Amino acid sequence: MTSLWFSELTNLDRVSVKPHASPVLHAINYLLGELDESYLTRLREKGGLQSYPSREKDPDTVDFSTGSVGIGATAPLWAAFGHRYIRDRFPDTRRAGRFISLLGDAELDEGAIWEAVADPSVSKLGELLWIVDLNRQSLDRVVPEMQIARLQGMFSAAGWQVLTCKWGRKISEIFARPGGEAFQELLESMPNEEYQRILRSPQEEIRSRILANHDGQAINDLLEQLSDAELATDLRDLGGHDIGLLLDTYATVDDHRPTVIFAYTVKGKGLATEGHPNNHSALLTEAQMHLLAQQSGTSLENPWERFSSSTPEAALCRTRAEALRRPEHAVAEPAKVPKELPWHYKQTISTQAALGRFLSDIHRGAPEVSERIVTCSPDVASSTNLGGWINKTGVWSVNDRRDWFADDKERVLKWSERVTGQHIELGIAEVNLVCMAGELGATWSRWGQPLIPIATIYDPFVSRALEPWSYGIYSGGQSILVGTPSGVTLAPEGGAHQSITTPSIGLEQPGCVAWEPAFAQDLEWCMLEAMSAIGKPDGSSAYFRLTTRPLNQDLAALPEDPVLRERRRAHVVAGGYRLISAPGEDVTLVGVGAIMPEVIEAARQLGKHGVRAGVICLTSPDLIFRSMQDRGSVEMTSRSGIADILFPPSRRTPLVTVLDGHPHTLSFLAGLRGDPIRCLGVKGFGQSSDLEDAYRIHHIDTASIVAAALDLTGHTEDRLPFQTPTR
């Protein structure tokens, strides 16, 4: 970090600093005059410095949030993609420099690293530089064996330039003497644990430990030339501690492909804890702190003292502060998103198909909005209905690629890859998808160009991508994640592809609004509302849960009167609306998403048997929950009254809630008025079947809804003849 900030970086470069190096980053920013001294005593304190670098919450310059191991390290890679994309679409965008990641060798165990490295397009990112702090230690242990050759091979196979700073220049001079080659070979053949144990040994034991398993006279003669103190010092002369060597290495970086530098270090070099397998979070004693201060030319009495203004060090700090100062950039105004589009949907259509139609319509109905949209998917573009959008806009590629199937008349999906495309296709890697979406959603704050990223993913795999998705939101990335198809509604796929917990995940995710519209017009309204919240300081991400089940759109009973239609739209984007009102209502059926036909049919059948049932369709249980939480609060400045509109406090009725997800998602509705409630949903793994069987298996079919309503209203003796036995 010293070599980078005090010599190498420009104000165009962006750096991801590994989590436990955050104190170094803050110390550097303090020396560069960017951080007030008062913060230096407030690490991990409320209002102070975050435990790990945080782009949104730290007071000084932090380019990338880190802390989720493996995720923060890959963020610059996706940021590089994001910058290339906006430069291709908006050529006036300010150019960027290098995208640098500082990470530890143990962090390379994370699968997210290799999902990112293996993406074919990454090999073209010459602005990408990773520096691996290879100290051979993880949190609990010394990393077993020697993995460097394997790691080097994996990066090289992915098209990266691989550079290694293993030994410093001092010990390299010793290796050049007679016997030095054998000495170097001996050290490099040692297991990591043996080398670390030698470092921990008293100086007078080091020689005997080195020679214990080696009888070579040449090495013995070489070591005789070194005192015990010199030998102890030279063994610690690793490339990652040699600033001059690092600077020379940076000069050899190939800017036509990504580069990784393996920089060998000793963890805690120079401290009493150096190289110890249990030195993670180890603290120095007061005496050791005094010694460290003395070695550093400072004192514990005034540990924050800056360099005297007349010293070369102070002059360097001033020079580098000026060189790294970043100019302010204006943020382009997000395009004004319309409330709705002037076209209608098919009589029978699924919400997933409606998404494809919506994207095609917005391309012609709101081109200034469409220009900002970028879709991405992990090899599921066609199966999530992005085909029409891709045919219109093309696939974005780092470089234009020839379409060898352009003359194939049987091809429905055109796959024209060019730098002007608006869809980014990734390999089968959900982590890559959400990391990409997060960085595309941060371009407004990094370079002043807002985008509307829409990422499609099979809903069962949202859980797999949850941590990096959440990380992206925490880091300020605003995007729309579309999980489709969802639930057990995709019946033939069975338990392998069902998603049970995702409705609750969406509700619980900070910085995000979760939506599950049932009908096509609802989807359009909700999607436009979500898009209007993207790409601005107070913006928000969104998560949509869609299905492939076609629904009769007449069931939505859209009002024709313009005033009533606008009222419906306002309710839809607030979280839900009433579909059926029954005077003197005995029970209220609350449904979400694709299950609405069963809910509506249950209300009809209950009416035939004298039970007056109302029906509420929720488009966002998330927003209903927020409305409930905000009731009576004096701190909220903009409260939504949708919860009280849908569930008036003066009209208490039993509730039956139904969704294609875990039933507890809607259980909070009982707290609105203290109503008796029966929550229906999916609690177990399913099996391949048709749709009707799938719903019966999980008791979310019409008969089960009717039965639950009868139980709640005291009609347990009056079961209806069409109810099927429990399986």
XYZ file of C-alpha atoms in Angstrom:
727
model
C 0.000 0.000 0.000
C 2.933 2.348 0.665
C 4.351 1.625 -2.777
C 0.991 2.294 -4.397
C -0.272 5.408 -2.629
C 3.083 7.160 -2.289
C 4.394 6.454 -5.776
C 2.271 4.483 -8.209
C -1.409 5.488 -8.087
C -3.057 8.257 -10.073
C -6.349 9.948 -9.306
C -7.963 7.777 -11.979
C -7.132 4.479 -10.255
C -9.578 2.687 -7.969
C -8.412 0.256 -5.273
C -10.137 -2.456 -3.254
C -8.317 -2.851 0.071
C -8.584 -6.185 1.844
C -10.718 -5.994 5.018
C -8.034 -6.230 7.687
C -5.887 -3.580 6.034
C -8.472 -0.869 6.705
C -6.332 0.767 9.448
C -3.525 1.143 6.887
C -5.902 2.807 4.433
C -7.131 5.250 7.075
C -3.564 5.973 8.193
C -2.565 6.774 4.615
C -5.590 9.019 4.140
C -4.663 10.785 7.397
C -1.095 11.403 6.185
C -2.490 12.743 2.915
C -4.591 15.251 4.831
C -7.935 13.677 4.035
C -8.918 12.412 7.482
C -9.242 14.393 10.686
C -7.125 13.191 13.600
C -10.210 12.729 15.772
C -11.194 9.662 13.729
C -7.969 7.777 14.432
C -9.083 6.806 17.941
C -12.563 5.808 16.782
C -12.081 2.593 14.834
C -15.187 0.388 15.227
C -16.956 3.133 17.131
C -20.381 4.589 16.337
C -19.856 7.476 13.955
C -16.193 6.566 13.581
C -14.204 4.378 11.228
C -15.798 1.125 10.122
C -14.196 -2.171 11.049
C -13.725 -2.902 7.337
C -13.451 -0.425 4.450
C -16.891 0.942 3.626
C -17.574 3.083 0.586
C -20.836 4.372 2.055
C -20.076 4.685 5.773
C -16.417 5.689 6.183
C -15.654 9.439 6.241
C -12.582 9.239 3.972
C -12.034 7.933 0.447
C -12.861 4.240 0.155
C -13.278 3.012 -3.407
C -14.784 -0.389 -2.632
C -16.441 -1.834 0.430
C -14.821 -5.061 1.575
C -15.432 -7.473 4.435
C -17.262 -10.277 2.633
C -14.173 -12.271 1.774
C -13.814 -12.871 -1.961
C -16.607 -10.450 -2.881
C -14.820 -7.147 -2.271
C -11.757 -8.461 -4.071
C -13.712 -9.086 -7.264
C -15.598 -5.773 -7.155
C -12.944 -3.836 -9.164
C -13.217 -6.453 -11.892
C -16.951 -5.775 -12.288
C -16.375 -2.031 -11.905
C -13.996 -2.237 -14.864
C -16.774 -3.870 -16.887
C -19.173 -1.158 -15.757
C -16.834 1.630 -16.781
C -16.166 0.102 -20.172
C -19.893 -0.265 -20.731
C -20.761 3.365 -19.948
C -17.781 4.643 -21.960
C -19.095 2.694 -24.944
C -22.625 4.053 -24.518
C -21.746 7.535 -23.261
C -18.364 8.514 -24.765
C -18.179 11.741 -22.742
C -17.853 9.734 -19.514
C -14.673 10.530 -17.611
C -12.015 7.913 -18.289
C -10.755 5.612 -15.573
C -7.314 4.239 -14.737
C -6.527 0.863 -13.259
C -8.831 -1.249 -11.125
C -6.688 -2.723 -8.365
C -7.474 -5.391 -5.776
C -5.344 -6.013 -2.699
C -6.190 -9.426 -1.304
C -4.718 -12.147 0.846
C -3.652 -15.564 -0.388
C -6.151 -17.326 1.879
C -8.897 -15.251 0.225
C -8.172 -17.184 -2.963
C -9.977 -20.139 -1.370
C -13.270 -18.346 -2.033
C -15.257 -19.672 -4.981
C -16.362 -16.151 -5.933
C -12.769 -15.390 -6.922
C -12.597 -18.164 -9.461
C -16.090 -17.619 -10.842
C -14.953 -14.101 -11.708
C -11.478 -15.015 -12.980
C -12.873 -17.725 -15.247
C -15.329 -15.486 -17.105
C -14.035 -15.374 -20.708
C -14.375 -11.599 -21.114
C -12.156 -10.912 -18.102
C -9.036 -11.867 -20.058
C -9.474 -8.665 -22.109
C -9.414 -6.296 -19.114
C -5.904 -4.882 -19.276
C -6.816 -2.257 -16.669
C -7.212 -4.964 -14.016
C -4.433 -5.513 -11.454
C -4.608 -7.838 -8.449
C -1.864 -7.901 -5.813
C -1.945 -10.972 -3.590
C -0.418 -10.543 -0.145
C 1.049 -14.024 0.041
C 1.850 -14.373 3.741
C 0.925 -18.083 3.849
C -1.462 -17.609 6.757
C -5.216 -17.712 7.133
C -7.216 -16.814 10.233
C -6.639 -20.083 12.079
C -3.441 -21.536 10.688
C -0.470 -21.507 8.416
C -1.764 -22.465 4.973
C -0.700 -26.095 4.465
C 1.652 -27.155 1.686
C 2.790 -24.819 -1.081
C -0.025 -23.768 -3.397
C 1.717 -21.061 -5.391
C 2.326 -23.154 -8.520
C -1.316 -24.220 -8.637
C -2.533 -20.635 -8.179
C -0.150 -19.302 -10.794
C -1.327 -21.955 -13.231
C -5.001 -21.182 -12.664
C -4.549 -17.473 -13.345
C -2.319 -18.161 -16.328
C -4.842 -20.587 -17.812
C -7.487 -17.847 -17.567
C -5.323 -15.527 -19.693
C -3.809 -13.412 -16.907
C -0.256 -12.140 -16.753
C 1.312 -13.691 -13.648
C 4.167 -11.917 -11.848
C 5.812 -12.997 -8.617
C 7.784 -10.985 -6.063
C 9.132 -13.789 -3.934
C 12.513 -12.667 -2.602
C 13.849 -9.205 -1.853
C 16.969 -7.861 -3.494
C 19.177 -8.381 -0.414
C 18.651 -12.134 -0.146
C 18.659 -12.435 -3.937
C 22.258 -11.168 -3.834
C 23.072 -14.007 -1.419
C 21.423 -16.506 -3.765
C 23.883 -15.353 -6.463
C 26.911 -16.467 -4.380
C 28.433 -19.972 -4.499
C 25.972 -22.325 -2.804
C 23.192 -19.757 -3.155
C 21.252 -21.679 -5.773
C 21.075 -24.734 -3.523
C 20.131 -22.495 -0.558
C 17.292 -20.948 -2.539
C 16.078 -24.349 -3.670
C 16.125 -25.568 -0.078
C 14.048 -22.622 1.168
C 11.564 -22.909 -1.682
C 11.065 -26.639 -1.121
C 10.171 -26.143 2.550
C 6.547 -26.590 3.608
C 5.001 -23.291 4.675
C 4.796 -24.479 8.262
C 8.535 -25.242 8.453
C 9.485 -21.829 7.091
C 7.150 -20.081 9.550
C 8.539 -22.133 12.441
C 12.094 -21.086 11.533
C 11.015 -17.442 11.585
C 9.701 -17.929 15.128
C 12.966 -19.489 16.349
C 15.678 -17.641 18.334
C 18.415 -16.325 16.065
C 20.953 -18.799 17.363
C 18.739 -21.766 16.363
C 17.942 -20.705 12.813
C 21.120 -22.072 11.233
C 20.732 -25.529 12.756
C 17.029 -25.680 11.796
C 17.837 -24.826 8.176
C 20.584 -27.440 7.964
C 18.745 -30.108 9.964
C 17.423 -31.859 6.882
C 20.212 -30.971 4.486
C 23.802 -32.191 4.330
C 25.075 -29.989 1.499
C 28.498 -28.484 2.222
C 27.929 -25.610 -0.209
C 24.947 -24.332 1.790
C 26.858 -24.741 5.050
C 29.790 -22.749 3.630
C 27.419 -20.030 2.421
C 25.703 -19.685 5.798
C 29.065 -19.482 7.525
C 29.496 -16.093 5.831
C 26.423 -14.752 7.683
C 26.051 -13.933 11.342
C 23.003 -15.199 13.220
C 21.446 -11.727 13.105
C 22.144 -11.343 9.367
C 20.673 -14.747 8.618
C 17.519 -13.944 10.618
C 17.131 -10.642 8.760
C 17.812 -12.088 5.325
C 15.244 -14.865 5.753
C 12.606 -12.148 6.168
C 13.680 -10.305 3.019
C 10.644 -11.167 0.931
C 9.522 -9.454 -2.261
C 6.345 -7.965 -0.822
C 8.413 -5.951 1.680
C 10.831 -4.607 -0.938
C 9.252 -1.368 -2.162
C 11.830 -0.829 -4.882
C 11.211 -4.316 -6.237
C 7.449 -3.721 -6.207
C 7.840 -0.493 -8.161
C 10.037 -2.263 -10.707
C 7.392 -4.984 -11.001
C 4.579 -2.496 -11.645
C 6.595 -1.195 -14.581
C 6.438 -4.635 -16.259
C 2.640 -4.951 -16.105
C 1.029 -5.758 -19.458
C -1.871 -3.349 -19.983
C -3.521 -5.570 -22.613
C -4.633 -8.288 -20.195
C -5.306 -8.574 -16.467
C -2.317 -9.027 -14.179
C -1.884 -10.726 -10.820
C 1.208 -10.108 -8.686
C 2.011 -12.620 -5.948
C 3.907 -10.610 -3.340
C 5.430 -12.767 -0.606
C 5.310 -11.267 2.900
C 5.615 -12.202 6.541
C 2.426 -11.521 8.454
C 3.250 -9.053 11.206
C 6.812 -8.491 9.988
C 8.897 -6.752 12.634
C 6.412 -7.360 15.442
C 6.705 -9.797 18.305
C 3.820 -11.738 16.757
C 5.296 -12.078 13.264
C 4.718 -15.374 11.523
C 2.910 -16.983 14.464
C 0.017 -19.214 13.336
C -2.250 -17.635 15.969
C -1.366 -13.996 15.389
C -4.733 -13.071 13.926
C -6.037 -10.171 16.072
C -3.131 -10.665 18.486
C -2.349 -7.530 20.520
C 1.065 -6.236 21.521
C 1.975 -5.632 25.128
C 2.675 -2.082 26.274
C 6.409 -2.765 26.234
C 6.179 -4.111 22.686
C 4.184 -1.032 21.668
C 6.902 1.248 23.045
C 9.517 -0.691 21.085
C 7.451 -0.434 17.905
C 7.042 3.304 18.397
C 10.788 3.697 18.889
C 11.507 1.703 15.716
C 8.987 3.868 13.850
C 10.496 7.144 15.011
C 7.466 8.195 17.065
C 6.144 7.730 20.598
C 3.043 6.473 22.354
C 2.653 9.871 23.969
C 1.888 11.441 20.588
C 1.206 8.564 18.173
C -0.635 10.724 15.620
C 2.107 13.278 15.127
C 2.524 14.145 11.451
C 5.860 14.559 9.708
C 7.463 17.927 10.280
C 6.482 20.211 7.398
C 10.139 20.757 6.377
C 10.947 17.050 5.946
C 11.103 15.122 2.651
C 8.387 12.828 4.018
C 5.992 15.744 4.499
C 6.816 17.054 1.042
C 6.047 13.639 -0.436
C 2.709 13.547 1.391
C 1.780 16.953 -0.046
C 2.833 15.940 -3.556
C 0.922 12.690 -3.457
C -2.170 14.289 -1.952
C -2.276 16.683 -4.869
C -1.669 13.920 -7.415
C -4.463 11.771 -5.959
C -7.032 14.548 -5.585
C -10.085 13.672 -7.634
C -12.083 16.310 -9.469
C -15.774 16.563 -8.739
C -18.051 15.188 -11.417
C -21.636 16.067 -12.177
C -24.190 13.274 -12.056
C -26.422 13.114 -15.098
C -30.097 13.418 -14.288
C -31.830 10.039 -14.368
C -34.290 9.759 -17.222
C -37.861 10.569 -16.226
C -39.677 7.261 -15.962
C -43.336 7.299 -17.060
C -46.046 5.941 -14.788
C -47.282 3.540 -17.455
C -46.908 2.629 -21.126
C -49.698 3.120 -23.689
C -50.022 -0.533 -24.729
C -51.942 -3.510 -23.364
C -50.986 -7.117 -22.709
C -52.344 -10.392 -24.012
C -55.533 -11.798 -22.515
C -53.561 -14.675 -20.996
C -49.922 -14.107 -20.107
C -47.395 -14.880 -17.365
C -45.493 -12.221 -15.480
C -42.250 -13.567 -16.934
C -43.562 -13.191 -20.481
C -44.923 -9.768 -19.540
C -41.404 -8.728 -18.527
C -40.161 -9.470 -22.041
C -43.074 -7.559 -23.546
C -42.483 -4.656 -21.148
C -38.835 -4.311 -22.181
C -39.765 -4.345 -25.842
C -42.444 -1.713 -25.254
C -40.270 0.610 -23.198
C -37.653 0.538 -25.960
C -40.134 2.265 -28.254
C -42.334 4.038 -25.684
C -39.660 5.664 -23.510
C -36.371 5.605 -25.457
C -34.605 7.984 -23.045
C -35.292 5.476 -20.258
C -34.498 2.488 -22.445
C -31.095 3.985 -23.232
C -30.155 3.635 -19.564
C -31.337 0.035 -19.196
C -28.772 -2.744 -19.259
C -29.853 -6.340 -18.766
C -27.640 -9.211 -17.702
C -28.101 -12.908 -17.044
C -26.030 -16.012 -16.237
C -26.816 -17.953 -19.420
C -30.602 -17.748 -18.881
C -31.483 -14.774 -21.100
C -33.782 -16.686 -23.446
C -35.453 -18.733 -20.698
C -36.224 -15.568 -18.704
C -37.838 -13.897 -21.736
C -35.150 -11.356 -22.595
C -35.068 -12.523 -26.219
C -37.123 -9.672 -27.677
C -35.050 -7.068 -25.838
C -31.800 -8.674 -27.016
C -32.999 -8.783 -30.611
C -33.676 -5.051 -30.452
C -30.599 -3.877 -28.538
C -27.900 -6.497 -29.066
C -25.387 -8.052 -26.686
C -22.634 -5.874 -25.258
C -19.102 -7.167 -25.697
C -15.702 -5.748 -24.796
C -14.944 -5.910 -28.535
C -17.219 -6.382 -31.535
C -17.513 -10.051 -32.452
C -18.568 -11.587 -35.740
C -21.994 -13.223 -35.706
C -21.478 -16.469 -37.582
C -25.208 -17.295 -37.425
C -26.391 -13.975 -38.877
C -27.530 -15.752 -42.065
C -29.299 -18.597 -40.225
C -32.989 -18.093 -41.039
C -34.112 -20.600 -38.413
C -32.604 -18.683 -35.522
C -35.161 -16.789 -33.437
C -32.774 -15.192 -30.937
C -30.267 -12.909 -32.649
C -26.933 -12.834 -30.856
C -25.188 -9.762 -32.201
C -22.231 -8.967 -29.906
C -20.978 -5.408 -30.172
C -19.822 -2.542 -27.994
C -23.184 -0.807 -28.436
C -25.282 -3.707 -27.077
C -27.406 -3.407 -23.947
C -27.385 -6.977 -22.658
C -24.417 -8.523 -20.874
C -24.283 -12.295 -20.921
C -22.273 -14.129 -18.266
C -21.493 -17.776 -17.781
C -23.464 -19.958 -15.382
C -22.392 -18.098 -12.256
C -25.038 -16.345 -10.181
C -22.421 -14.662 -8.003
C -20.922 -12.998 -11.073
C -24.386 -11.832 -12.101
C -25.219 -9.948 -8.913
C -21.682 -8.577 -8.556
C -21.924 -7.209 -12.087
C -25.388 -5.765 -11.422
C -24.148 -4.045 -8.264
C -21.288 -2.315 -10.049
C -23.464 -1.352 -13.020
C -25.785 0.175 -10.444
C -22.947 2.232 -8.960
C -21.822 3.994 -12.146
C -23.947 7.045 -11.285
C -21.862 7.708 -8.158
C -18.497 6.626 -9.602
C -18.620 8.373 -12.964
C -21.845 10.371 -13.030
C -23.683 8.103 -15.479
C -26.782 6.399 -14.024
C -27.816 3.032 -15.414
C -30.849 0.859 -14.756
C -29.394 -2.666 -14.421
C -31.929 -5.493 -14.665
C -30.498 -8.912 -13.820
C -32.520 -12.074 -14.433
C -31.856 -15.237 -12.491
C -33.752 -18.440 -11.757
C -35.471 -17.632 -8.478
C -34.284 -20.839 -6.720
C -30.727 -19.525 -7.061
C -31.339 -16.173 -5.395
C -30.189 -17.744 -2.137
C -26.924 -18.778 -3.780
C -26.315 -15.193 -4.853
C -27.632 -13.599 -1.656
C -24.384 -12.522 0.013
C -22.844 -10.753 -2.999
C -26.237 -9.271 -3.868
C -26.538 -7.862 -0.361
C -22.909 -6.688 -0.538
C -23.652 -4.778 -3.738
C -26.571 -2.973 -2.115
C -24.499 -2.214 1.002
C -21.820 -0.742 -1.263
C -24.244 1.635 -2.950
C -25.088 -0.376 -6.058
C -28.711 0.035 -7.129
C -30.136 -2.621 -9.416
C -33.224 -4.684 -10.169
C -32.951 -8.426 -9.591
C -35.613 -10.525 -11.309
C -36.023 -14.017 -9.892
C -37.981 -16.166 -12.332
C -39.541 -18.683 -12.454
C -40.343 -18.874 -8.776
C -41.956 -21.191 -6.253
C -43.454 -24.608 -6.949
C -45.519 -23.051 -9.745
C -42.873 -24.393 -12.144
C -44.361 -27.767 -11.250
C -42.479 -30.269 -13.473
C -39.126 -29.100 -12.067
C -40.082 -30.466 -8.639
C -38.100 -29.918 -5.458
C -34.814 -29.343 -7.279
C -35.838 -25.905 -8.518
C -38.511 -24.676 -6.130
C -37.894 -21.497 -4.143
C -39.492 -21.368 -0.702
C -37.710 -18.695 1.327
C -37.156 -16.038 -1.341
C -40.298 -13.965 -0.527
C -39.017 -13.557 3.002
C -35.486 -12.859 1.789
C -36.781 -9.992 -0.328
C -38.791 -8.578 2.556
C -35.804 -8.705 4.904
C -33.132 -7.285 2.573
C -32.144 -3.686 3.484
C -31.921 -1.136 0.689
C -34.303 -3.102 -1.509
C -38.034 -3.273 -2.241
C -39.407 -6.755 -2.935
C -42.222 -7.168 -5.456
C -44.351 -10.117 -6.558
C -47.036 -8.851 -8.948
C -49.689 -11.293 -10.136
C -50.819 -9.600 -13.345
C -49.087 -8.034 -16.331
C -50.311 -4.487 -15.727
C -49.292 -4.764 -12.092
C -45.815 -5.835 -13.238
C -45.524 -2.841 -15.551
C -46.547 -0.366 -12.869
C -44.259 -1.921 -10.251
C -41.310 -2.176 -12.648
C -41.617 1.474 -13.657
C -41.824 2.444 -9.991
C -38.682 0.415 -9.247
C -36.829 1.924 -12.209
C -37.638 5.438 -11.018
C -35.760 4.697 -7.774
C -32.500 3.684 -9.487
C -29.393 5.803 -9.990
C -29.659 8.574 -7.405
C -28.436 9.329 -3.868
C -31.659 8.285 -2.136
C -32.290 5.409 -4.527
C -33.187 1.808 -3.825
C -32.711 -1.608 -5.380
C -35.604 -3.927 -6.199
C -36.276 -7.655 -6.307
C -39.039 -9.122 -8.480
C -40.422 -12.619 -8.113
C -42.074 -13.745 -11.365
C -43.492 -16.977 -12.779
C -44.130 -18.755 -16.064
C -47.770 -19.497 -15.221
C -50.083 -17.697 -17.687
C -53.009 -15.984 -15.934
C -56.264 -14.696 -17.345
C -55.793 -10.936 -17.102
C -59.557 -10.387 -16.664
C -59.108 -11.618 -13.109
C -57.318 -8.344 -12.334
C -60.601 -6.473 -12.972
C -58.786 -3.340 -14.117
C -61.034 -0.278 -13.833
C -61.800 1.470 -17.111
C -62.516 4.833 -15.507
C -59.267 6.885 -15.621
C -59.646 8.110 -12.035
C -60.247 4.637 -10.679
C -57.459 3.211 -12.849
C -54.985 5.728 -11.404
C -56.208 4.838 -7.922
C -55.543 1.168 -8.685
C -52.062 2.034 -9.941
C -51.335 4.012 -6.760
C -52.395 1.043 -4.633
C -50.374 -1.395 -6.736
C -47.129 0.544 -6.293
C -47.913 1.090 -2.606
C -48.022 -2.663 -2.016
C -51.476 -4.071 -2.767
C -55.115 -3.559 -3.630
C -58.544 -4.977 -2.916
C -59.970 -7.149 -5.685
C -63.229 -8.252 -4.090
C -65.230 -6.494 -1.394
C -67.985 -8.346 0.394
C -70.508 -6.442 2.537
C -70.290 -7.712 6.099
C -67.167 -9.678 5.215
C -66.735 -12.946 7.129
C -63.174 -13.651 6.028
C -60.490 -11.887 3.980
C -58.366 -13.918 1.582
C -54.942 -12.391 0.959
C -52.979 -13.668 -2.029
C -49.669 -12.917 -3.711
C -48.484 -13.584 -7.256
C -49.386 -16.571 -9.391
C -51.674 -18.088 -6.764
C -54.362 -15.409 -7.292
C -56.673 -17.536 -9.523
C -57.022 -20.065 -6.680
C -57.676 -17.278 -4.174
C -60.368 -15.688 -6.350
C -62.007 -19.045 -7.034
C -61.973 -19.849 -3.302
C -63.852 -16.604 -2.609
C -66.446 -17.526 -5.231
C -66.990 -21.001 -3.797
C -67.172 -19.695 -0.241
C -69.893 -17.297 -1.378
C -71.953 -20.211 -2.719
C -71.968 -21.611 0.797
C -72.901 -18.424 2.566
C -69.409 -17.292 3.599
C -68.747 -13.699 2.509
C -65.107 -13.503 1.460
C -63.135 -10.464 0.398
C -59.955 -10.730 -1.650
C -56.791 -8.633 -1.377
C -53.964 -8.958 -3.901
C -50.571 -7.938 -2.527
C -47.949 -6.758 -4.996
C -45.342 -6.158 -2.280
C -45.690 -7.707 1.175
C -42.463 -5.806 1.860
C -44.183 -2.413 1.487
C -47.211 -3.558 3.501
C -44.898 -4.564 6.350
C -43.169 -1.173 6.219
C -46.526 0.568 6.283
C -47.510 -1.426 9.356
C -44.228 -0.617 11.093
C -44.610 3.085 10.347
C -48.058 3.389 11.904
C -48.078 5.847 14.787
C -44.421 6.752 14.313
C -43.513 10.397 14.838
C -40.092 9.918 13.227
C -41.271 9.024 9.723
C -41.631 11.931 7.318
C -43.339 10.078 4.462
C -45.569 7.276 5.696
C -47.730 5.087 3.487
C -51.224 4.375 4.754
C -51.712 1.346 2.509
C -51.831 -1.110 5.422
C -54.772 0.694 7.021
C -56.494 1.153 3.649
C -56.394 -2.569 2.899
C -56.994 -3.679 6.480
C -59.144 -0.959 8.113
C -58.753 -1.027 11.899
C -62.533 -0.733 12.303
C -63.321 -3.843 10.234
C -61.651 -6.831 11.814
C -62.000 -10.138 9.992
C -60.162 -13.451 10.039
C -57.399 -13.679 7.435
C -56.315 -16.529 5.183
C -52.998 -15.723 3.490
C -51.748 -17.663 0.480
C -48.513 -17.470 -1.506
C -46.179 -19.745 -3.419
C -43.489 -19.468 -0.775
C -43.042 -20.045 2.939
C -46.284 -19.194 4.789
C -44.548 -17.250 7.555
C -43.839 -14.464 5.031
C -47.343 -13.053 5.520
C -47.847 -13.998 9.165
C -47.107 -10.405 10.209
C -50.559 -9.439 8.894
C -52.060 -10.816 12.102
C -50.392 -7.934 13.915
C -52.266 -5.284 11.935
C -55.524 -5.682 13.851
C -55.015 -8.785 15.943
C -57.046 -10.912 13.507
C -57.202 -14.710 13.640
C -55.050 -15.923 10.776
C -54.293 -19.059 8.808
C -51.137 -18.881 6.663
C -50.901 -21.176 3.662
C -47.739 -21.676 1.679
C -44.904 -24.036 0.837
C -43.127 -25.713 3.762
C -41.541 -28.810 2.269
C -39.659 -30.040 -0.772
C -41.862 -30.847 -3.731
C -41.723 -33.348 -6.537
C -42.256 -33.313 -10.267
C -45.942 -33.080 -11.083
C -48.480 -30.998 -12.926
C -49.509 -27.624 -11.511
C -52.723 -28.786 -9.878
C -50.985 -31.654 -8.102
C -48.187 -29.350 -6.949
C -50.660 -26.950 -5.374
C -52.552 -29.807 -3.703
C -49.345 -31.308 -2.335
C -48.506 -28.039 -0.588
C -52.112 -27.142 0.374
C -52.247 -23.944 -1.647
C -54.993 -25.172 -3.972
C -58.522 -23.781 -3.974
C -59.929 -26.514 -1.732
C -57.264 -25.917 0.915
C -57.950 -22.173 0.890
C -61.691 -22.806 1.291
C -61.060 -25.260 4.117
C -58.845 -22.788 5.978
C -61.508 -20.082 5.643
C -64.206 -22.422 6.940
C -62.042 -23.311 9.937
C -61.508 -19.661 10.797
C -65.165 -18.723 10.433
C -66.485 -21.630 12.502
C -67.750 -23.745 9.623
C -65.594 -26.765 10.419
C -68.603 -29.094 10.228
C -69.502 -27.842 6.786
C -66.595 -29.044 4.646
C -67.267 -28.687 0.969
C -67.678 -31.808 -1.171
C -64.962 -30.870 -3.653
C -62.150 -30.834 -1.061
C -59.490 -33.421 -1.810
C -57.906 -35.560 0.921
C -54.605 -34.411 2.397
C -51.635 -36.109 0.765
